[in-house]
Amino acid sequence: KKLSTSGIKPSPRDKHTAVLWGKKIVIFGGFGPATGAEELSEDSEDEDDPSIKFTWFNDLYLFDTESNSWDAPNVSLVDGPVPRAAHSATIYNDKMIIFGGKDSKARNQDLFSLDLTTLEWSSFKDAGARPPPTSFHTAVQFGQFMITYGGRLNDNSHSDKLNVLDCETGGWYAPVTDTLPSARGQCSLSVLDDGTLIMFGGSNKFDMFQQCCQEFDTSVYKLDCNVLKTVEVPEPVPEVEMTNEAAAGSSQVEDTKLSDQSEEVQNDKLAGV
């Protein structure tokens, strides 16, 4: 049945994310009509009414599943993501992790974390080979691991890459699997209680003229997530600010080394080496 809700609800949109946090559903971003918006999507369906403008969102809404009420908290976006759609969102340790998506200019490969207890955004500190700018990919959380697959790339081709982010260490890696599904976007990923990842469907071969994909998949794949490994990320080497005295000392040492090397070369020549 259709629910009767209260509070400030989101404006009409699609390509947003919705993740469950306790008894609440967290809605972020998306694409839809907005009065006065000056930008139009390059790869979204145009409405019949040319007077309707469309835009990307980076607002946040919480839906309480017990009271059927909406809340639109005032969240600072100083350290948060720009408006976007077709991104991914997962939950880990009371934090919502946002990756990629498309904004008004291009696809993204940035990574953000929203602390849902304080409603503060921050850039997620990661290391390693982050996936390329991607939208319409799929992500799911398994313990400390955020697993992403596929998506649409900057040239409108689709990816067939499986990537894993260790949310504890911040390390990315690409697991080696026996069978890798074909390139696709907008597939579904679900993790069972025993750690089995199930992938279903997806689409491929985006047609710029028709503004839609031409191939759709009905295959089902599975992956044992229990084999995922913790990725150790080396500590960055601290930068040492060199003072004038230290620089002078370094120069003297270097001059001595060059002098010694020159003497050695001269001795080698004399010895006929």
PDB file of N, CA, C and O in Angstrom, residues 165-239:
ATOM      1  N   LEU A 165      37.375  -2.146  -1.637  1.00  0.00           N
ATOM      2  CA  LEU A 165      37.976  -1.166  -0.740  1.00  0.00           C
ATOM      3  C   LEU A 165      37.929  -1.721   0.672  1.00  0.00           C
ATOM      4  O   LEU A 165      36.852  -2.056   1.181  1.00  0.00           O
ATOM      5  N   ASP A 166      39.097  -1.837   1.310  1.00  0.00           N
ATOM      6  CA  ASP A 166      39.174  -2.211   2.714  1.00  0.00           C
ATOM      7  C   ASP A 166      38.912  -0.943   3.527  1.00  0.00           C
ATOM      8  O   ASP A 166      39.760  -0.052   3.588  1.00  0.00           O
ATOM      9  N   CYS A 167      37.747  -0.848   4.125  1.00  0.00           N
ATOM     10  CA  CYS A 167      37.357   0.382   4.826  1.00  0.00           C
ATOM     11  C   CYS A 167      38.122   0.588   6.128  1.00  0.00           C
ATOM     12  O   CYS A 167      38.067   1.679   6.708  1.00  0.00           O
ATOM     13  N   GLU A 168      38.838  -0.424   6.596  1.00  0.00           N
ATOM     14  CA  GLU A 168      39.648  -0.278   7.799  1.00  0.00           C
ATOM     15  C   GLU A 168      41.013   0.325   7.475  1.00  0.00           C
ATOM     16  O   GLU A 168      41.478   1.247   8.138  1.00  0.00           O
ATOM     17  N   THR A 169      41.657  -0.201   6.441  1.00  0.00           N
ATOM     18  CA  THR A 169      43.000   0.274   6.093  1.00  0.00           C
ATOM     19  C   THR A 169      42.982   1.335   5.004  1.00  0.00           C
ATOM     20  O   THR A 169      43.959   2.060   4.826  1.00  0.00           O
ATOM     21  N   GLY A 170      41.879   1.409   4.242  1.00  0.00           N
ATOM     22  CA  GLY A 170      41.799   2.358   3.140  1.00  0.00           C
ATOM     23  C   GLY A 170      42.428   1.856   1.856  1.00  0.00           C
ATOM     24  O   GLY A 170      42.593   2.618   0.903  1.00  0.00           O
ATOM     25  N   GLY A 171      42.778   0.576   1.808  1.00  0.00           N
ATOM     26  CA  GLY A 171      43.441   0.031   0.623  1.00  0.00           C
ATOM     27  C   GLY A 171      42.471  -0.512  -0.410  1.00  0.00           C
ATOM     28  O   GLY A 171      41.476  -1.157  -0.075  1.00  0.00           O
ATOM     29  N   TRP A 172      42.747  -0.228  -1.687  1.00  0.00           N
ATOM     30  CA  TRP A 172      41.995  -0.775  -2.813  1.00  0.00           C
ATOM     31  C   TRP A 172      42.740  -1.966  -3.399  1.00  0.00           C
ATOM     32  O   TRP A 172      43.970  -1.971  -3.439  1.00  0.00           O
ATOM     33  N   TYR A 173      42.017  -2.941  -3.895  1.00  0.00           N
ATOM     34  CA  TYR A 173      42.657  -3.975  -4.709  1.00  0.00           C
ATOM     35  C   TYR A 173      41.605  -4.637  -5.587  1.00  0.00           C
ATOM     36  O   TYR A 173      40.402  -4.516  -5.349  1.00  0.00           O
ATOM     37  N   ALA A 174      42.079  -5.316  -6.633  1.00  0.00           N
ATOM     38  CA  ALA A 174      41.202  -5.995  -7.589  1.00  0.00           C
ATOM     39  C   ALA A 174      41.402  -7.501  -7.439  1.00  0.00           C
ATOM     40  O   ALA A 174      42.444  -8.029  -7.836  1.00  0.00           O
ATOM     41  N   PRO A 175      40.456  -8.221  -6.858  1.00  0.00           N
ATOM     42  CA  PRO A 175      40.606  -9.671  -6.679  1.00  0.00           C
ATOM     43  C   PRO A 175      40.711 -10.398  -8.013  1.00  0.00           C
ATOM     44  O   PRO A 175      40.108  -9.987  -9.009  1.00  0.00           O
ATOM     45  N   VAL A 176      41.471 -11.460  -8.023  1.00  0.00           N
ATOM     46  CA  VAL A 176      41.597 -12.315  -9.204  1.00  0.00           C
ATOM     47  C   VAL A 176      40.576 -13.439  -9.072  1.00  0.00           C
ATOM     48  O   VAL A 176      40.577 -14.191  -8.093  1.00  0.00           O
ATOM     49  N   THR A 177      39.666 -13.546 -10.030  1.00  0.00           N
ATOM     50  CA  THR A 177      38.629 -14.570  -9.991  1.00  0.00           C
ATOM     51  C   THR A 177      38.728 -15.459 -11.226  1.00  0.00           C
ATOM     52  O   THR A 177      39.260 -15.062 -12.268  1.00  0.00           O
ATOM     53  N   ASP A 178      38.199 -16.674 -11.100  1.00  0.00           N
ATOM     54  CA  ASP A 178      38.240 -17.624 -12.222  1.00  0.00           C
ATOM     55  C   ASP A 178      37.351 -17.152 -13.370  1.00  0.00           C
ATOM     56  O   ASP A 178      37.719 -17.238 -14.535  1.00  0.00           O
ATOM     57  N   THR A 179      36.180 -16.671 -13.050  1.00  0.00           N
ATOM     58  CA  THR A 179      35.222 -16.229 -14.066  1.00  0.00           C
ATOM     59  C   THR A 179      34.796 -14.806 -13.756  1.00  0.00           C
ATOM     60  O   THR A 179      34.360 -14.515 -12.640  1.00  0.00           O
ATOM     61  N   LEU A 180      34.936 -13.934 -14.727  1.00  0.00           N
ATOM     62  CA  LEU A 180      34.541 -12.544 -14.547  1.00  0.00           C
ATOM     63  C   LEU A 180      33.374 -12.238 -15.473  1.00  0.00           C
ATOM     64  O   LEU A 180      33.458 -12.488 -16.679  1.00  0.00           O
ATOM     65  N   PRO A 181      32.266 -11.726 -14.944  1.00  0.00           N
ATOM     66  CA  PRO A 181      31.132 -11.392 -15.811  1.00  0.00           C
ATOM     67  C   PRO A 181      31.522 -10.357 -16.862  1.00  0.00           C
ATOM     68  O   PRO A 181      32.507  -9.634 -16.712  1.00  0.00           O
ATOM     69  N   SER A 182      30.741 -10.271 -17.920  1.00  0.00           N
ATOM     70  CA  SER A 182      31.002  -9.295 -18.973  1.00  0.00           C
ATOM     71  C   SER A 182      30.797  -7.889 -18.444  1.00  0.00           C
ATOM     72  O   SER A 182      30.194  -7.663 -17.393  1.00  0.00           O
ATOM     73  N   ALA A 183      31.296  -6.905 -19.202  1.00  0.00           N
ATOM     74  CA  ALA A 183      31.155  -5.502 -18.815  1.00  0.00           C
ATOM     75  C   ALA A 183      29.677  -5.141 -18.738  1.00  0.00           C
ATOM     76  O   ALA A 183      28.874  -5.545 -19.582  1.00  0.00           O
ATOM     77  N   ARG A 184      29.325  -4.331 -17.721  1.00  0.00           N
ATOM     78  CA  ARG A 184      27.921  -3.963 -17.528  1.00  0.00           C
ATOM     79  C   ARG A 184      27.794  -2.841 -16.516  1.00  0.00           C
ATOM     80  O   ARG A 184      28.711  -2.557 -15.749  1.00  0.00           O
ATOM     81  N   GLY A 185      26.657  -2.211 -16.511  1.00  0.00           N
ATOM     82  CA  GLY A 185      26.307  -1.242 -15.484  1.00  0.00           C
ATOM     83  C   GLY A 185      24.938  -1.575 -14.929  1.00  0.00           C
ATOM     84  O   GLY A 185      24.186  -2.365 -15.509  1.00  0.00           O
ATOM     85  N   GLN A 186      24.613  -0.985 -13.797  1.00  0.00           N
ATOM     86  CA  GLN A 186      23.286  -1.115 -13.191  1.00  0.00           C
ATOM     87  C   GLN A 186      22.874  -2.558 -12.912  1.00  0.00           C
ATOM     88  O   GLN A 186      21.688  -2.899 -12.986  1.00  0.00           O
ATOM     89  N   CYS A 187      23.839  -3.406 -12.586  1.00  0.00           N
ATOM     90  CA  CYS A 187      23.504  -4.751 -12.145  1.00  0.00           C
ATOM     91  C   CYS A 187      23.160  -4.707 -10.655  1.00  0.00           C
ATOM     92  O   CYS A 187      23.303  -3.671 -10.002  1.00  0.00           O
ATOM     93  N   SER A 188      22.707  -5.810 -10.107  1.00  0.00           N
ATOM     94  CA  SER A 188      22.437  -5.877  -8.671  1.00  0.00           C
ATOM     95  C   SER A 188      23.463  -6.779  -8.006  1.00  0.00           C
ATOM     96  O   SER A 188      23.931  -7.760  -8.584  1.00  0.00           O
ATOM     97  N   LEU A 189      23.845  -6.409  -6.785  1.00  0.00           N
ATOM     98  CA  LEU A 189      24.752  -7.203  -5.959  1.00  0.00           C
ATOM     99  C   LEU A 189      24.089  -7.418  -4.602  1.00  0.00           C
ATOM    100  O   LEU A 189      23.617  -6.470  -3.978  1.00  0.00           O
ATOM    101  N   SER A 190      24.078  -8.655  -4.147  1.00  0.00           N
ATOM    102  CA  SER A 190      23.513  -8.985  -2.838  1.00  0.00           C
ATOM    103  C   SER A 190      24.450  -9.965  -2.145  1.00  0.00           C
ATOM    104  O   SER A 190      24.986 -10.876  -2.785  1.00  0.00           O
ATOM    105  N   VAL A 191      24.646  -9.773  -0.844  1.00  0.00           N
ATOM    106  CA  VAL A 191      25.512 -10.669  -0.069  1.00  0.00           C
ATOM    107  C   VAL A 191      24.660 -11.469   0.906  1.00  0.00           C
ATOM    108  O   VAL A 191      23.923 -10.896   1.719  1.00  0.00           O
ATOM    109  N   LEU A 192      24.752 -12.791   0.817  1.00  0.00           N
ATOM    110  CA  LEU A 192      24.015 -13.670   1.722  1.00  0.00           C
ATOM    111  C   LEU A 192      24.724 -13.743   3.071  1.00  0.00           C
ATOM    112  O   LEU A 192      25.866 -13.318   3.224  1.00  0.00           O
ATOM    113  N   ASP A 193      24.037 -14.320   4.044  1.00  0.00           N
ATOM    114  CA  ASP A 193      24.598 -14.418   5.399  1.00  0.00           C
ATOM    115  C   ASP A 193      25.888 -15.234   5.442  1.00  0.00           C
ATOM    116  O   ASP A 193      26.747 -15.008   6.297  1.00  0.00           O
ATOM    117  N   ASP A 194      26.033 -16.186   4.506  1.00  0.00           N
ATOM    118  CA  ASP A 194      27.240 -17.013   4.511  1.00  0.00           C
ATOM    119  C   ASP A 194      28.401 -16.384   3.737  1.00  0.00           C
ATOM    120  O   ASP A 194      29.448 -17.000   3.562  1.00  0.00           O
ATOM    121  N   GLY A 195      28.211 -15.135   3.252  1.00  0.00           N
ATOM    122  CA  GLY A 195      29.285 -14.446   2.544  1.00  0.00           C
ATOM    123  C   GLY A 195      29.274 -14.647   1.044  1.00  0.00           C
ATOM    124  O   GLY A 195      30.209 -14.225   0.353  1.00  0.00           O
ATOM    125  N   THR A 196      28.238 -15.265   0.503  1.00  0.00           N
ATOM    126  CA  THR A 196      28.140 -15.461  -0.941  1.00  0.00           C
ATOM    127  C   THR A 196      27.576 -14.203  -1.594  1.00  0.00           C
ATOM    128  O   THR A 196      26.497 -13.729  -1.219  1.00  0.00           O
ATOM    129  N   LEU A 197      28.307 -13.679  -2.573  1.00  0.00           N
ATOM    130  CA  LEU A 197      27.861 -12.510  -3.330  1.00  0.00           C
ATOM    131  C   LEU A 197      27.124 -12.981  -4.579  1.00  0.00           C
ATOM    132  O   LEU A 197      27.642 -13.795  -5.346  1.00  0.00           O
ATOM    133  N   ILE A 198      25.908 -12.487  -4.779  1.00  0.00           N
ATOM    134  CA  ILE A 198      25.104 -12.838  -5.947  1.00  0.00           C
ATOM    135  C   ILE A 198      24.950 -11.608  -6.834  1.00  0.00           C
ATOM    136  O   ILE A 198      24.510 -10.551  -6.385  1.00  0.00           O
ATOM    137  N   MET A 199      25.331 -11.751  -8.107  1.00  0.00           N
ATOM    138  CA  MET A 199      25.150 -10.683  -9.099  1.00  0.00           C
ATOM    139  C   MET A 199      24.072 -11.099 -10.083  1.00  0.00           C
ATOM    140  O   MET A 199      24.040 -12.247 -10.547  1.00  0.00           O
ATOM    141  N   PHE A 200      23.203 -10.129 -10.410  1.00  0.00           N
ATOM    142  CA  PHE A 200      22.173 -10.401 -11.414  1.00  0.00           C
ATOM    143  C   PHE A 200      22.029  -9.211 -12.361  1.00  0.00           C
ATOM    144  O   PHE A 200      22.047  -8.048 -11.941  1.00  0.00           O
ATOM    145  N   GLY A 201      21.846  -9.539 -13.647  1.00  0.00           N
ATOM    146  CA  GLY A 201      21.450  -8.546 -14.638  1.00  0.00           C
ATOM    147  C   GLY A 201      22.476  -7.488 -14.965  1.00  0.00           C
ATOM    148  O   GLY A 201      23.686  -7.671 -14.821  1.00  0.00           O
ATOM    149  N   GLY A 202      21.962  -6.352 -15.433  1.00  0.00           N
ATOM    150  CA  GLY A 202      22.816  -5.258 -15.872  1.00  0.00           C
ATOM    151  C   GLY A 202      22.590  -4.947 -17.335  1.00  0.00           C
ATOM    152  O   GLY A 202      21.866  -5.657 -18.061  1.00  0.00           O
ATOM    153  N   SER A 203      23.195  -3.864 -17.792  1.00  0.00           N
ATOM    154  CA  SER A 203      23.044  -3.442 -19.188  1.00  0.00           C
ATOM    155  C   SER A 203      24.387  -2.981 -19.742  1.00  0.00           C
ATOM    156  O   SER A 203      25.314  -2.673 -18.989  1.00  0.00           O
ATOM    157  N   ASN A 204      24.466  -2.918 -21.081  1.00  0.00           N
ATOM    158  CA  ASN A 204      25.731  -2.620 -21.755  1.00  0.00           C
ATOM    159  C   ASN A 204      25.431  -1.963 -23.109  1.00  0.00           C
ATOM    160  O   ASN A 204      24.295  -1.881 -23.538  1.00  0.00           O
ATOM    161  N   LYS A 205      26.500  -1.511 -23.769  1.00  0.00           N
ATOM    162  CA  LYS A 205      26.431  -0.916 -25.101  1.00  0.00           C
ATOM    163  C   LYS A 205      25.486   0.288 -25.147  1.00  0.00           C
ATOM    164  O   LYS A 205      24.424   0.246 -25.777  1.00  0.00           O
ATOM    165  N   PHE A 206      25.931   1.368 -24.487  1.00  0.00           N
ATOM    166  CA  PHE A 206      25.147   2.595 -24.450  1.00  0.00           C
ATOM    167  C   PHE A 206      25.142   3.265 -25.813  1.00  0.00           C
ATOM    168  O   PHE A 206      26.183   3.449 -26.432  1.00  0.00           O
ATOM    169  N   ASP A 207      23.964   3.627 -26.301  1.00  0.00           N
ATOM    170  CA  ASP A 207      23.801   4.293 -27.585  1.00  0.00           C
ATOM    171  C   ASP A 207      23.550   5.780 -27.348  1.00  0.00           C
ATOM    172  O   ASP A 207      22.534   6.154 -26.751  1.00  0.00           O
ATOM    173  N   MET A 208      24.482   6.612 -27.799  1.00  0.00           N
ATOM    174  CA  MET A 208      24.374   8.047 -27.558  1.00  0.00           C
ATOM    175  C   MET A 208      23.152   8.653 -28.250  1.00  0.00           C
ATOM    176  O   MET A 208      22.520   9.567 -27.730  1.00  0.00           O
ATOM    177  N   PHE A 209      22.802   8.137 -29.435  1.00  0.00           N
ATOM    178  CA  PHE A 209      21.680   8.696 -30.176  1.00  0.00           C
ATOM    179  C   PHE A 209      20.351   8.391 -29.490  1.00  0.00           C
ATOM    180  O   PHE A 209      19.502   9.264 -29.319  1.00  0.00           O
ATOM    181  N   GLN A 210      20.190   7.144 -29.074  1.00  0.00           N
ATOM    182  CA  GLN A 210      18.944   6.750 -28.423  1.00  0.00           C
ATOM    183  C   GLN A 210      18.971   6.995 -26.912  1.00  0.00           C
ATOM    184  O   GLN A 210      17.936   6.859 -26.253  1.00  0.00           O
ATOM    185  N   GLN A 211      20.153   7.330 -26.383  1.00  0.00           N
ATOM    186  CA  GLN A 211      20.303   7.624 -24.959  1.00  0.00           C
ATOM    187  C   GLN A 211      19.863   6.467 -24.065  1.00  0.00           C
ATOM    188  O   GLN A 211      19.220   6.650 -23.034  1.00  0.00           O
ATOM    189  N   CYS A 212      20.244   5.262 -24.470  1.00  0.00           N
ATOM    190  CA  CYS A 212      19.949   4.097 -23.631  1.00  0.00           C
ATOM    191  C   CYS A 212      20.857   2.945 -24.043  1.00  0.00           C
ATOM    192  O   CYS A 212      21.477   2.965 -25.119  1.00  0.00           O
ATOM    193  N   CYS A 213      20.946   1.948 -23.187  1.00  0.00           N
ATOM    194  CA  CYS A 213      21.757   0.773 -23.486  1.00  0.00           C
ATOM    195  C   CYS A 213      21.011  -0.170 -24.428  1.00  0.00           C
ATOM    196  O   CYS A 213      19.769  -0.228 -24.418  1.00  0.00           O
ATOM    197  N   GLN A 214      21.776  -0.899 -25.222  1.00  0.00           N
ATOM    198  CA  GLN A 214      21.190  -1.772 -26.234  1.00  0.00           C
ATOM    199  C   GLN A 214      21.202  -3.246 -25.835  1.00  0.00           C
ATOM    200  O   GLN A 214      20.530  -4.063 -26.467  1.00  0.00           O
ATOM    201  N   GLU A 215      21.975  -3.607 -24.811  1.00  0.00           N
ATOM    202  CA  GLU A 215      22.040  -4.999 -24.376  1.00  0.00           C
ATOM    203  C   GLU A 215      21.670  -5.100 -22.906  1.00  0.00           C
ATOM    204  O   GLU A 215      22.111  -4.280 -22.090  1.00  0.00           O
ATOM    205  N   PHE A 216      20.887  -6.127 -22.578  1.00  0.00           N
ATOM    206  CA  PHE A 216      20.477  -6.370 -21.200  1.00  0.00           C
ATOM    207  C   PHE A 216      20.782  -7.821 -20.851  1.00  0.00           C
ATOM    208  O   PHE A 216      20.624  -8.705 -21.691  1.00  0.00           O
ATOM    209  N   ASP A 217      21.224  -8.052 -19.632  1.00  0.00           N
ATOM    210  CA  ASP A 217      21.720  -9.361 -19.228  1.00  0.00           C
ATOM    211  C   ASP A 217      20.813  -9.988 -18.179  1.00  0.00           C
ATOM    212  O   ASP A 217      20.287  -9.285 -17.308  1.00  0.00           O
ATOM    213  N   THR A 218      20.642 -11.294 -18.255  1.00  0.00           N
ATOM    214  CA  THR A 218      19.854 -12.017 -17.253  1.00  0.00           C
ATOM    215  C   THR A 218      20.682 -13.078 -16.536  1.00  0.00           C
ATOM    216  O   THR A 218      20.141 -13.946 -15.859  1.00  0.00           O
ATOM    217  N   SER A 219      22.011 -12.998 -16.672  1.00  0.00           N
ATOM    218  CA  SER A 219      22.886 -13.985 -16.054  1.00  0.00           C
ATOM    219  C   SER A 219      22.944 -13.801 -14.540  1.00  0.00           C
ATOM    220  O   SER A 219      22.724 -12.712 -14.016  1.00  0.00           O
ATOM    221  N   VAL A 220      23.254 -14.887 -13.845  1.00  0.00           N
ATOM    222  CA  VAL A 220      23.462 -14.855 -12.399  1.00  0.00           C
ATOM    223  C   VAL A 220      24.857 -15.393 -12.112  1.00  0.00           C
ATOM    224  O   VAL A 220      25.248 -16.453 -12.612  1.00  0.00           O
ATOM    225  N   TYR A 221      25.629 -14.643 -11.322  1.00  0.00           N
ATOM    226  CA  TYR A 221      26.976 -15.059 -10.938  1.00  0.00           C
ATOM    227  C   TYR A 221      27.077 -15.048  -9.413  1.00  0.00           C
ATOM    228  O   TYR A 221      26.317 -14.350  -8.732  1.00  0.00           O
ATOM    229  N   LYS A 222      28.033 -15.815  -8.901  1.00  0.00           N
ATOM    230  CA  LYS A 222      28.265 -15.782  -7.464  1.00  0.00           C
ATOM    231  C   LYS A 222      29.760 -15.743  -7.163  1.00  0.00           C
ATOM    232  O   LYS A 222      30.589 -16.181  -7.964  1.00  0.00           O
ATOM    233  N   LEU A 223      30.085 -15.186  -6.004  1.00  0.00           N
ATOM    234  CA  LEU A 223      31.472 -15.047  -5.561  1.00  0.00           C
ATOM    235  C   LEU A 223      31.519 -15.249  -4.058  1.00  0.00           C
ATOM    236  O   LEU A 223      30.677 -14.703  -3.327  1.00  0.00           O
ATOM    237  N   ASP A 224      32.497 -16.014  -3.587  1.00  0.00           N
ATOM    238  CA  ASP A 224      32.672 -16.225  -2.153  1.00  0.00           C
ATOM    239  C   ASP A 224      33.445 -15.053  -1.568  1.00  0.00           C
ATOM    240  O   ASP A 224      34.651 -14.909  -1.795  1.00  0.00           O
ATOM    241  N   CYS A 225      32.776 -14.191  -0.833  1.00  0.00           N
ATOM    242  CA  CYS A 225      33.426 -13.009  -0.264  1.00  0.00           C
ATOM    243  C   CYS A 225      34.322 -13.337   0.916  1.00  0.00           C
ATOM    244  O   CYS A 225      35.091 -12.475   1.364  1.00  0.00           O
ATOM    245  N   ASN A 226      34.231 -14.550   1.418  1.00  0.00           N
ATOM    246  CA  ASN A 226      35.068 -14.922   2.562  1.00  0.00           C
ATOM    247  C   ASN A 226      36.547 -14.998   2.202  1.00  0.00           C
ATOM    248  O   ASN A 226      37.399 -15.045   3.098  1.00  0.00           O
ATOM    249  N   VAL A 227      36.846 -15.009   0.906  1.00  0.00           N
ATOM    250  CA  VAL A 227      38.253 -15.071   0.483  1.00  0.00           C
ATOM    251  C   VAL A 227      38.865 -13.684   0.369  1.00  0.00           C
ATOM    252  O   VAL A 227      40.062 -13.548   0.111  1.00  0.00           O
ATOM    253  N   LEU A 228      38.049 -12.629   0.547  1.00  0.00           N
ATOM    254  CA  LEU A 228      38.578 -11.274   0.456  1.00  0.00           C
ATOM    255  C   LEU A 228      39.604 -11.060   1.561  1.00  0.00           C
ATOM    256  O   LEU A 228      39.433 -11.523   2.692  1.00  0.00           O
ATOM    257  N   LYS A 229      40.656 -10.348   1.237  1.00  0.00           N
ATOM    258  CA  LYS A 229      41.758 -10.189   2.175  1.00  0.00           C
ATOM    259  C   LYS A 229      41.891  -8.746   2.647  1.00  0.00           C
ATOM    260  O   LYS A 229      41.475  -7.804   1.975  1.00  0.00           O
ATOM    261  N   THR A 230      42.481  -8.609   3.827  1.00  0.00           N
ATOM    262  CA  THR A 230      42.781  -7.283   4.347  1.00  0.00           C
ATOM    263  C   THR A 230      43.958  -6.704   3.580  1.00  0.00           C
ATOM    264  O   THR A 230      44.952  -7.386   3.332  1.00  0.00           O
ATOM    265  N   VAL A 231      43.834  -5.458   3.168  1.00  0.00           N
ATOM    266  CA  VAL A 231      44.878  -4.796   2.386  1.00  0.00           C
ATOM    267  C   VAL A 231      45.667  -3.867   3.297  1.00  0.00           C
ATOM    268  O   VAL A 231      45.121  -2.907   3.840  1.00  0.00           O
ATOM    269  N   GLU A 232      46.923  -4.187   3.485  1.00  0.00           N
ATOM    270  CA  GLU A 232      47.777  -3.337   4.305  1.00  0.00           C
ATOM    271  C   GLU A 232      48.295  -2.175   3.464  1.00  0.00           C
ATOM    272  O   GLU A 232      48.826  -2.371   2.372  1.00  0.00           O
ATOM    273  N   VAL A 233      48.115  -0.990   3.969  1.00  0.00           N
ATOM    274  CA  VAL A 233      48.579   0.210   3.274  1.00  0.00           C
ATOM    275  C   VAL A 233      49.777   0.760   4.016  1.00  0.00           C
ATOM    276  O   VAL A 233      49.689   1.035   5.219  1.00  0.00           O
ATOM    277  N   PRO A 234      50.930   0.903   3.347  1.00  0.00           N
ATOM    278  CA  PRO A 234      52.118   1.429   4.037  1.00  0.00           C
ATOM    279  C   PRO A 234      51.920   2.851   4.509  1.00  0.00           C
ATOM    280  O   PRO A 234      51.229   3.643   3.869  1.00  0.00           O
ATOM    281  N   GLU A 235      52.532   3.148   5.655  1.00  0.00           N
ATOM    282  CA  GLU A 235      52.460   4.502   6.186  1.00  0.00           C
ATOM    283  C   GLU A 235      53.233   5.453   5.274  1.00  0.00           C
ATOM    284  O   GLU A 235      54.320   5.117   4.803  1.00  0.00           O
ATOM    285  N   PRO A 236      52.668   6.633   4.981  1.00  0.00           N
ATOM    286  CA  PRO A 236      53.397   7.578   4.131  1.00  0.00           C
ATOM    287  C   PRO A 236      54.674   8.067   4.811  1.00  0.00           C
ATOM    288  O   PRO A 236      54.730   8.212   6.036  1.00  0.00           O
ATOM    289  N   VAL A 237      55.697   8.276   4.018  1.00  0.00           N
ATOM    290  CA  VAL A 237      56.965   8.771   4.551  1.00  0.00           C
ATOM    291  C   VAL A 237      56.803  10.238   4.923  1.00  0.00           C
ATOM    292  O   VAL A 237      56.389  11.049   4.088  1.00  0.00           O
ATOM    293  N   PRO A 238      57.079  10.606   6.186  1.00  0.00           N
ATOM    294  CA  PRO A 238      56.893  12.008   6.590  1.00  0.00           C
ATOM    295  C   PRO A 238      57.849  12.931   5.862  1.00  0.00           C
ATOM    296  O   PRO A 238      59.009  12.592   5.610  1.00  0.00           O
ATOM    297  N   GLU A 239      57.340  14.097   5.481  1.00  0.00           N
ATOM    298  CA  GLU A 239      58.176  15.084   4.810  1.00  0.00           C
ATOM    299  C   GLU A 239      58.978  15.872   5.849  1.00  0.00           C
ATOM    300  O   GLU A 239      58.431  16.327   6.854  1.00  0.00           O
TER     301      GLU A 239
END
